[in-house]
Coordinates of C-alpha atoms in Angstrom, one line a residue:
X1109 CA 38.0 -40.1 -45.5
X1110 CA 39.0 -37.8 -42.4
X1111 CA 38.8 -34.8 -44.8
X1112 CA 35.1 -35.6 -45.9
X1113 CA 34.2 -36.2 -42.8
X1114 CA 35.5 -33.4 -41.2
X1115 CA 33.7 -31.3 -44.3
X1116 CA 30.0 -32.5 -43.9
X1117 CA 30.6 -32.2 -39.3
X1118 CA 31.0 -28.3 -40.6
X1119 CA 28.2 -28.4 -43.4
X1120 CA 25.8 -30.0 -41.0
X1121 CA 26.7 -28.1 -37.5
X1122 CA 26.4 -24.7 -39.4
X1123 CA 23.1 -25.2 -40.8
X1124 CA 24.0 -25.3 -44.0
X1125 CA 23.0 -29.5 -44.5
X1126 CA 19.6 -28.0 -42.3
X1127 CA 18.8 -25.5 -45.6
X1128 CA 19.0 -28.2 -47.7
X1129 CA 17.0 -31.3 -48.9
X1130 CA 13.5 -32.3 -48.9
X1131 CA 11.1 -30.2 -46.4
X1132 CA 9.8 -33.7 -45.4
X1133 CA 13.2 -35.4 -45.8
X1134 CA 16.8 -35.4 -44.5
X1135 CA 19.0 -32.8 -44.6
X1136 CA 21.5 -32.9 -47.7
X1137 CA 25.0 -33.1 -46.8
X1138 CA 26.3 -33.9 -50.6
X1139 CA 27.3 -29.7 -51.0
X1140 CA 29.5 -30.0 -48.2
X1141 CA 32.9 -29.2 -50.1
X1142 CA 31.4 -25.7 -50.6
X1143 CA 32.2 -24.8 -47.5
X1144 CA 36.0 -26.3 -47.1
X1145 CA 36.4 -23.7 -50.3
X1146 CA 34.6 -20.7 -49.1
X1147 CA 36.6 -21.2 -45.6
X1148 CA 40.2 -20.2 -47.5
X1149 CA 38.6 -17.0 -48.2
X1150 CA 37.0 -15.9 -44.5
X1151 CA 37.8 -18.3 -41.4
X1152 CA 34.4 -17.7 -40.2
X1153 CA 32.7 -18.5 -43.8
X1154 CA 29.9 -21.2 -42.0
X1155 CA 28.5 -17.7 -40.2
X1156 CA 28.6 -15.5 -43.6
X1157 CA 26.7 -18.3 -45.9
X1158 CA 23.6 -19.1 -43.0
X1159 CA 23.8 -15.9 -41.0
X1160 CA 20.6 -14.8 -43.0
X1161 CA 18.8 -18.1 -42.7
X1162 CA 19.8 -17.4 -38.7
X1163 CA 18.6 -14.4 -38.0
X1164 CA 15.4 -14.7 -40.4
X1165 CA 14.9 -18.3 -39.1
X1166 CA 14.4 -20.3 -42.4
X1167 CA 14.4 -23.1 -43.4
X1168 CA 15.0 -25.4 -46.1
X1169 CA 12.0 -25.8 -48.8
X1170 CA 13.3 -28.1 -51.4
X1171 CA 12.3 -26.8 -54.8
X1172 CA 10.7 -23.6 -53.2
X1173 CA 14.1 -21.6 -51.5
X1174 CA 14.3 -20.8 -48.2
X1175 CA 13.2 -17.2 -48.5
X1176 CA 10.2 -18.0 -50.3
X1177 CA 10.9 -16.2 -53.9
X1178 CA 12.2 -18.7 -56.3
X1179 CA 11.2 -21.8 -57.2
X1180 CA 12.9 -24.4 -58.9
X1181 CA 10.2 -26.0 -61.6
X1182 CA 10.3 -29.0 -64.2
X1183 CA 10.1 -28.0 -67.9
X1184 CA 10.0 -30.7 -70.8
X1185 CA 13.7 -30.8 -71.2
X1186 CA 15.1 -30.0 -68.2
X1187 CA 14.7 -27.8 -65.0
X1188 CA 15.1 -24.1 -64.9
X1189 CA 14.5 -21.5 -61.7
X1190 CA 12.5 -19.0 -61.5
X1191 CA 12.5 -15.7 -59.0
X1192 CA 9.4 -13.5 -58.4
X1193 CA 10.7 -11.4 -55.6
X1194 CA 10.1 -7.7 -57.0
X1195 CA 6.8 -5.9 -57.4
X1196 CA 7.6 -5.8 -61.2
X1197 CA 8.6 -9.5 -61.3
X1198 CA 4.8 -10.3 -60.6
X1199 CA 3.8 -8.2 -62.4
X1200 CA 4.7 -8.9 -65.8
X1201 CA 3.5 -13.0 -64.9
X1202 CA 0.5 -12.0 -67.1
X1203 CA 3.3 -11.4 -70.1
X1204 CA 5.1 -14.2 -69.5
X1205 CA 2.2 -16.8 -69.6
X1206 CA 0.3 -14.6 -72.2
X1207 CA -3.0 -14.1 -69.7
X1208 CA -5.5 -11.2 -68.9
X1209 CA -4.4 -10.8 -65.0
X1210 CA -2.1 -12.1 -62.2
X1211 CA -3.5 -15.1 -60.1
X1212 CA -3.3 -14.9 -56.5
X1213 CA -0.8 -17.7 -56.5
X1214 CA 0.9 -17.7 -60.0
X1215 CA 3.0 -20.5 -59.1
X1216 CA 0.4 -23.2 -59.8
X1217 CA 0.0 -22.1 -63.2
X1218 CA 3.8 -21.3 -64.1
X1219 CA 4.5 -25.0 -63.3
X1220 CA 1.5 -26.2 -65.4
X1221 CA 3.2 -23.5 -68.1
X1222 CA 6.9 -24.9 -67.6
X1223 CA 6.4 -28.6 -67.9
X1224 CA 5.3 -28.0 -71.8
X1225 CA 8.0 -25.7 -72.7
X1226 CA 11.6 -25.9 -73.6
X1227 CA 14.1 -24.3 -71.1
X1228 CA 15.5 -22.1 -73.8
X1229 CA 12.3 -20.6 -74.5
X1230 CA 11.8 -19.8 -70.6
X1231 CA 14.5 -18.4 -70.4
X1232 CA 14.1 -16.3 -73.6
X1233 CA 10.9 -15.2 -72.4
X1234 CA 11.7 -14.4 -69.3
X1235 CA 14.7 -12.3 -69.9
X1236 CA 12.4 -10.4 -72.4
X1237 CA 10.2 -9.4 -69.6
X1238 CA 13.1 -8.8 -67.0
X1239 CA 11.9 -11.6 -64.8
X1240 CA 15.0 -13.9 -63.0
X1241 CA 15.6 -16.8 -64.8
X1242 CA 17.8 -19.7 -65.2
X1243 CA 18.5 -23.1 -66.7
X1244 CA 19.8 -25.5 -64.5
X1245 CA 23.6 -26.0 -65.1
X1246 CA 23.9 -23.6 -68.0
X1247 CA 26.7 -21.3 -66.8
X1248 CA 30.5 -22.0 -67.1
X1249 CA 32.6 -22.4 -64.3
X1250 CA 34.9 -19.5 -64.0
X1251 CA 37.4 -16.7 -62.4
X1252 CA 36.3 -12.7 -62.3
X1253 CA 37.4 -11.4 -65.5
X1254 CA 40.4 -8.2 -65.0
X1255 CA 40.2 -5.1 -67.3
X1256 CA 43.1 -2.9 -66.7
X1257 CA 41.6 0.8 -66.6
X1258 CA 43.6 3.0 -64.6
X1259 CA 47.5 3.1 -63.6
X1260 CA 48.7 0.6 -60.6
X1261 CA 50.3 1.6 -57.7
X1262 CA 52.9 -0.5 -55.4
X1263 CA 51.0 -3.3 -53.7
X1264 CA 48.8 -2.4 -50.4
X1265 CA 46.6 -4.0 -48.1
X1266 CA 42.9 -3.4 -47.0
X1267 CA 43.6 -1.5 -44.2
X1268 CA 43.4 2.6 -44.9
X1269 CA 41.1 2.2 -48.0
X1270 CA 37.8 4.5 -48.9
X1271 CA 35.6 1.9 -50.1
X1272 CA 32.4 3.3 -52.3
X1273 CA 29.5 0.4 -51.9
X1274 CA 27.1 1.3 -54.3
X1275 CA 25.4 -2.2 -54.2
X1276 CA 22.7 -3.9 -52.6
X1277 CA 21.0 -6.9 -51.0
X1278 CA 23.4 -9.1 -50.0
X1279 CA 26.6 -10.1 -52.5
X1280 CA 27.9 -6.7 -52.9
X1281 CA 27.2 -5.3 -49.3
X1282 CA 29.2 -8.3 -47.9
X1283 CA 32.4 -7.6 -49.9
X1284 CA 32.0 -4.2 -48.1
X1285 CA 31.2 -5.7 -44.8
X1286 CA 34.5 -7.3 -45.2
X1287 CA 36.8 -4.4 -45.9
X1288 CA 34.8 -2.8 -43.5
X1289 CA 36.1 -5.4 -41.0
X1290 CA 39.8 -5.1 -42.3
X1291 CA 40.1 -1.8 -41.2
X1292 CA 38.7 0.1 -44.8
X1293 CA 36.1 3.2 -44.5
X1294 CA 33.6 1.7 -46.2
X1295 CA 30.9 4.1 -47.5
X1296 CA 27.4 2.8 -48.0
X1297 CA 25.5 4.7 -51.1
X1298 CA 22.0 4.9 -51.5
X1299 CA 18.9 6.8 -53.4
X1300 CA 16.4 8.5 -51.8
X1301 CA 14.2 6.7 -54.1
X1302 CA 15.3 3.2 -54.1
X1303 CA 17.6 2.4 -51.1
X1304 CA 18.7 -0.8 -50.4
X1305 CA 15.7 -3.2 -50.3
X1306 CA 16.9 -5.1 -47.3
X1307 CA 16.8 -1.8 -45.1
X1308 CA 12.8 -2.0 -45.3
X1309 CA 13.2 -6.1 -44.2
X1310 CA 14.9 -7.6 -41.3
X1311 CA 16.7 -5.0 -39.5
X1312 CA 18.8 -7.3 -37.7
X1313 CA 19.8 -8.7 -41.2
X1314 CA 20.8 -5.4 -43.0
X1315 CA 22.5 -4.2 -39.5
X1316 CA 24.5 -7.6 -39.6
X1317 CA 26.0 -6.8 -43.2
X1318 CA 25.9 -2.8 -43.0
X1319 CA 27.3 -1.9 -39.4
X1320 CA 30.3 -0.7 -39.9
X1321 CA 29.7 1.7 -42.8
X1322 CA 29.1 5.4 -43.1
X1323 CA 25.7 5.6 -44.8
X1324 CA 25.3 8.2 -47.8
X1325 CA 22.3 9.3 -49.2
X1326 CA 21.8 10.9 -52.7
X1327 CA 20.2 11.4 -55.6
X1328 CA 22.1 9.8 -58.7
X1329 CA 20.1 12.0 -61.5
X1330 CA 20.0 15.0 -59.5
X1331 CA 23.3 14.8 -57.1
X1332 CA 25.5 12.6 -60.0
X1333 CA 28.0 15.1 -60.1
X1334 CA 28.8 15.0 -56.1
X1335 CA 28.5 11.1 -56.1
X1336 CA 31.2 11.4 -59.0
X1337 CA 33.4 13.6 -56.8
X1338 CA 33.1 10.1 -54.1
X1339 CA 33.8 7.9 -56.7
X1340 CA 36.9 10.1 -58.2
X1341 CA 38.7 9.8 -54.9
X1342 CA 37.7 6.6 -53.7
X1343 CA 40.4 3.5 -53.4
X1344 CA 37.8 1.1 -54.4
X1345 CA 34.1 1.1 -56.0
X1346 CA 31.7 -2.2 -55.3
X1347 CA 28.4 -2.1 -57.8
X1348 CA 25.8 -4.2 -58.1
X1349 CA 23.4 -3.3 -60.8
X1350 CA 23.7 -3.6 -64.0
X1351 CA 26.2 -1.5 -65.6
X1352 CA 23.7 0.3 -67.7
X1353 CA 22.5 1.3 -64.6
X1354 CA 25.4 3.5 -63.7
X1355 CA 26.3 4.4 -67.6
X1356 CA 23.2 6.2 -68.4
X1357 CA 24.1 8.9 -65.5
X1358 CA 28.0 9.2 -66.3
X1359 CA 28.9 7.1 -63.1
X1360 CA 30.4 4.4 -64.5
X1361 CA 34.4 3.6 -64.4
X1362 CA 35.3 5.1 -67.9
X1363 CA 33.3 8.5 -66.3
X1364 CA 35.3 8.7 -63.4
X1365 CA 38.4 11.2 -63.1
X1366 CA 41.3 8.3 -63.1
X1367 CA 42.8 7.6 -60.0
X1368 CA 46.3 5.1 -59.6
X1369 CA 45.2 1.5 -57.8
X1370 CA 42.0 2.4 -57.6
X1371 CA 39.7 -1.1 -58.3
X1372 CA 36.2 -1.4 -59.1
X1373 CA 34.3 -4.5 -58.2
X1374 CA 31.4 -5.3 -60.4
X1375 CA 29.2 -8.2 -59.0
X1376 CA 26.5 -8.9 -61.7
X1377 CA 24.2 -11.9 -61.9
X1378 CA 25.5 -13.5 -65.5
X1379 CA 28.4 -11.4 -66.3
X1380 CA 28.6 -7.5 -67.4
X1381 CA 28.1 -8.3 -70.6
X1382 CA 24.4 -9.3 -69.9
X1383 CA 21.1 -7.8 -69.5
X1384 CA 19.7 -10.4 -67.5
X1385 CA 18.7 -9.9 -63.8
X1386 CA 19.6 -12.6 -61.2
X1387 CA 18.8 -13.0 -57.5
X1388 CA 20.8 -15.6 -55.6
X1389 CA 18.6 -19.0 -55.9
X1390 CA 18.2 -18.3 -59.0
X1391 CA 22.0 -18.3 -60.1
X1392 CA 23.3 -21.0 -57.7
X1393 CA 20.6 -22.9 -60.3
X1394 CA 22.4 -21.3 -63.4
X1395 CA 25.4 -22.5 -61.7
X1396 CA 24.3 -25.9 -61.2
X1397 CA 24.9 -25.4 -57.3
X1398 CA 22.2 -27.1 -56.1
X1399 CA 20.9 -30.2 -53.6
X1400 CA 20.1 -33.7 -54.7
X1401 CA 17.1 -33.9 -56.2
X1402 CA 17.4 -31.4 -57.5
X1403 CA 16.4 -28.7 -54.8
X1404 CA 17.7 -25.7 -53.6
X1405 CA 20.9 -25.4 -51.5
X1406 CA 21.3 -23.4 -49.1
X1407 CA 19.5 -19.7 -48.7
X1408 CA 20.4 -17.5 -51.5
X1409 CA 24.1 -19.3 -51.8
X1410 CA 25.1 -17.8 -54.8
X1411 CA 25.3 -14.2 -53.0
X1412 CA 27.1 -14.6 -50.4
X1413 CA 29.6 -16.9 -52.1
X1414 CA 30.1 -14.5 -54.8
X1415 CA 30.4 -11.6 -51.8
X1416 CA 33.3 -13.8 -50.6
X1417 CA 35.3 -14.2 -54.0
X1418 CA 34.8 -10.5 -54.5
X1419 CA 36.7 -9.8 -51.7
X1420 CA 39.1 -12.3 -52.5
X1421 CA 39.8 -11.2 -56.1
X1422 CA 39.9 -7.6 -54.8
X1423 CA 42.9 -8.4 -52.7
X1424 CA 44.9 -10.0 -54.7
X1425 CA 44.4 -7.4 -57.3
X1426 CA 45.2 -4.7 -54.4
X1427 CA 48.6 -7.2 -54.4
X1428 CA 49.2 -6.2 -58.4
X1429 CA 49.1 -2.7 -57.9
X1430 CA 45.1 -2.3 -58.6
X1431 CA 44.0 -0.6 -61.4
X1432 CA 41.6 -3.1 -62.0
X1433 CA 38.1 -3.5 -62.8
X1434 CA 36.8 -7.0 -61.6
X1435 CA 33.6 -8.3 -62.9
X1436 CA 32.5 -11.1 -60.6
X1437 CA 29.2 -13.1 -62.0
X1438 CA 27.5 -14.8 -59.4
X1439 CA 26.3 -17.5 -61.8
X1440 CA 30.1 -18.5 -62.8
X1441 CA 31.0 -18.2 -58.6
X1442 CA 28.0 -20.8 -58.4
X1443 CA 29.6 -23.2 -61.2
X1444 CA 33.0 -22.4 -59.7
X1445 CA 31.8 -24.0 -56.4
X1446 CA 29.4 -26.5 -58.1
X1447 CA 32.5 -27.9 -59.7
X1448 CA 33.7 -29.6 -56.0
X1449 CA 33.4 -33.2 -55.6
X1450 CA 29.9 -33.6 -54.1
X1451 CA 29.9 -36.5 -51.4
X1452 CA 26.9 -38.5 -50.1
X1453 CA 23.8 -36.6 -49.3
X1454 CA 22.9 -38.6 -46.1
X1455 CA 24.8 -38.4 -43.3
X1456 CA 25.1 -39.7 -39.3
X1457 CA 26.3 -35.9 -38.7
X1458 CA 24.0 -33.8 -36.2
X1459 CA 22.2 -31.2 -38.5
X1460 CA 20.8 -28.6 -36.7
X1461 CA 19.2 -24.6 -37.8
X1462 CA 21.6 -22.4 -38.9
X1463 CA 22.4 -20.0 -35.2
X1464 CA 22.2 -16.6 -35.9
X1465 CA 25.0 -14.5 -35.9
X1466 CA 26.4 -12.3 -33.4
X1467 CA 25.0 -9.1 -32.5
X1468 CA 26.1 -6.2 -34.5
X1469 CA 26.1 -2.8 -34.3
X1470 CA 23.0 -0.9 -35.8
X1471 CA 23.5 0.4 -39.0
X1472 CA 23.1 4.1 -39.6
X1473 CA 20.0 5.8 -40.4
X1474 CA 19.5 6.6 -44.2
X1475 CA 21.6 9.6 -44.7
X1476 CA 23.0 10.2 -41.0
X1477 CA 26.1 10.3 -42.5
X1478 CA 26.1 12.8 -45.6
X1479 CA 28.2 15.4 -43.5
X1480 CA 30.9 13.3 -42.6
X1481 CA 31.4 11.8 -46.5
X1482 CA 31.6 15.3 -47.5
X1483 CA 34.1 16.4 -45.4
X1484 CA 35.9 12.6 -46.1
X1485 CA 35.8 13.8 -49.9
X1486 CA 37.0 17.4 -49.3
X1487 CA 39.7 16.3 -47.4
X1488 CA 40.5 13.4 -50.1
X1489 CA 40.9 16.2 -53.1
X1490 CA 43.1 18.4 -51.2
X1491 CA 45.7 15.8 -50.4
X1492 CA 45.5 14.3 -54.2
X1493 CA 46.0 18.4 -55.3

């Protein structure tokens, strides 16, 4: 009983019980297992799975999340999630519920529209109009899948690495944030035209994850053949769009000049192999990692928890010899974790916010440090000549 108890102190004293449960009822302690889990991977895992929720000060919603975008609705079989957190997501609501125009609040009316549909058929639908989407509990528990690609090297450790973060938002940039921390050069790349969404947001939140990196600015039609020269002599590539994304332009691992050890981390919302977009809430709920209720646990949990076993699947592949290419689904991570014994959701532990996380470093200006990759990448193809 120790154990359990000990569990839901550090669920409830992080913030974590506060971000879930009922907005007019207790906090939920039955998740609190997560955490013992995600704490194997980083010591300080409590910090990396509320730090958002800290900074941003949320709270917890029930079946709305914490940050607002996804809510978690009733259909006729079943309960599925739903994310409207692009421009284009409410956008295409007109599509999806076969009306002339968006509502000012759609969410009234895609309730009344889920509760006589199948969960299937939501899905179906909304992956058709590249909306999030999930059924509750349909993904599978399970590990990042390895491809061998490229020749391994003798085992090496974090420190020394050039990292290439191509990703975004939160799962991706905290595997980089994390090498970062060992001791890697980690350099953050972004467009011109579509930077990393959470640089217009919170600046405390995208300093917090994006600190310690070099920041890179390109075009990927126009510049793809420098970014390829980054990607040819980097140790270790972290994407997180989908793979199409990066194929269209040449960019993706197959296009790369081969280079021993090097591993590249693909973080995707339901597995490379589909089309579907994701968004945190929406595939801990395709994960089945959620609160009693059901409602939503935590803020966004599925990102940072697949963030953390990215980085953990990237060192132990850096212990084979690398060579790897590591796709990590954030829907599977959820299952992985939903797979814990949950305990009892009330507890007589204190559950306060979430603090926020220490102050970090402000992160570089968009670009400030195009000069310094360049002469990082120079130096990089003489030594491999």
């Amino acid at each position: 009983m120790g154990g359990v108890s000990s569990a839901a102190a550090r669920w409830g004293s992080c913030g974590l019980a506060y971000l879930t449960g009922l907005p007019d009822g207790p906090p939920d302690f039955s998740r609190a297992n997560v955490l013992g889990r995600a704490e194997r991977i980083a010591p300080d895992a409590a910090t990396l799975l509320t730090g958002r929720a800290g900074l941003l000060g949320l709270t917890r919603g029930g079946r709305v999340s914490a940050g607002g975008a996804t809510r978690l609705l009733p259909a006729h079989d079943g309960w599925c999630a739903i994310t409207l957190s692009r421009p284009d997501d409410v956008a295409a609501v007109p599509a999806l519920l076969r009306i002339d125009e968006t509502p000012n609040d759609p969410w009234p009316m895609l309730q009344r529209w889920a509760a006589t549909r199948l969960v299937a058929g939501i899905t179906e639908r909304a992956e058709l109009l590249d909306i999030p989407a999930a059924a509750l509990g349909e993904a599978t528990a399970a590990p990042p899948r390895i491809r061998r690609i490229w020749r391994r090297t003798p085992a090496r450790g974090l420190s020394g690495l050039l990292v290439a973060d191509l990703s975004a938002m939160w799962a991706g940039p905290l595997c980089g944030h994390l090498l970062a921390r060992a001791g890697a050069t980690v350099v953050k790349v972004e467009s011109p035209r579509r930077p990393d969404g959470t640089r217009a947001g919170n600046h405390t939140f995208f300093d917090w994850i994006n600190g310690e990196k070099l920041s890179y600015c390109l075009d990927f039609d126009r510049d793809a053949d420098e970014l390829r020269q980054l990607l040819a002599v980097a140790d270790v590539v972290i994407e997180g769009s989908r793979p199409a994304a990066l194929a269209r332009r040449r960019l993706g691992p197959e296009d790369i000049a081969p280079r021993a050890g090097r591993i590249w981390v693909r973080i995707t919302g339901h597995g490379e192999r589909s089309r579907r977009p994701a968004f945190g809430d929406d595939a801990a709920v395709a994960g089945g990692l959620i609160g009693v209720g059901p409602v939503f646990c935590g803020d966004a949990i599925a990102d940072p928890l697949a963030g953390l076993e990215a980085t953990s699947a990237l060192a132990e592949s850096l212990g084979r010899g690398g060579g790897e290419l590591l796709d990590v689904s954030m829907a599977a991570v959820a299952a992985t974790y939903a797979a814990l014994p949950a305990g009892a959701s009330v507890s007589a532990h204190p559950a306060p916010p979430p603090p926020a996380p220490p102050p970090s470093r402000p992160a570089a200006a968009l670009g400030a440090d195009n000069d310094a990759v360049r002469r990082l990448v120079c130096e990089r193809r003489r030594r491999s000549c």
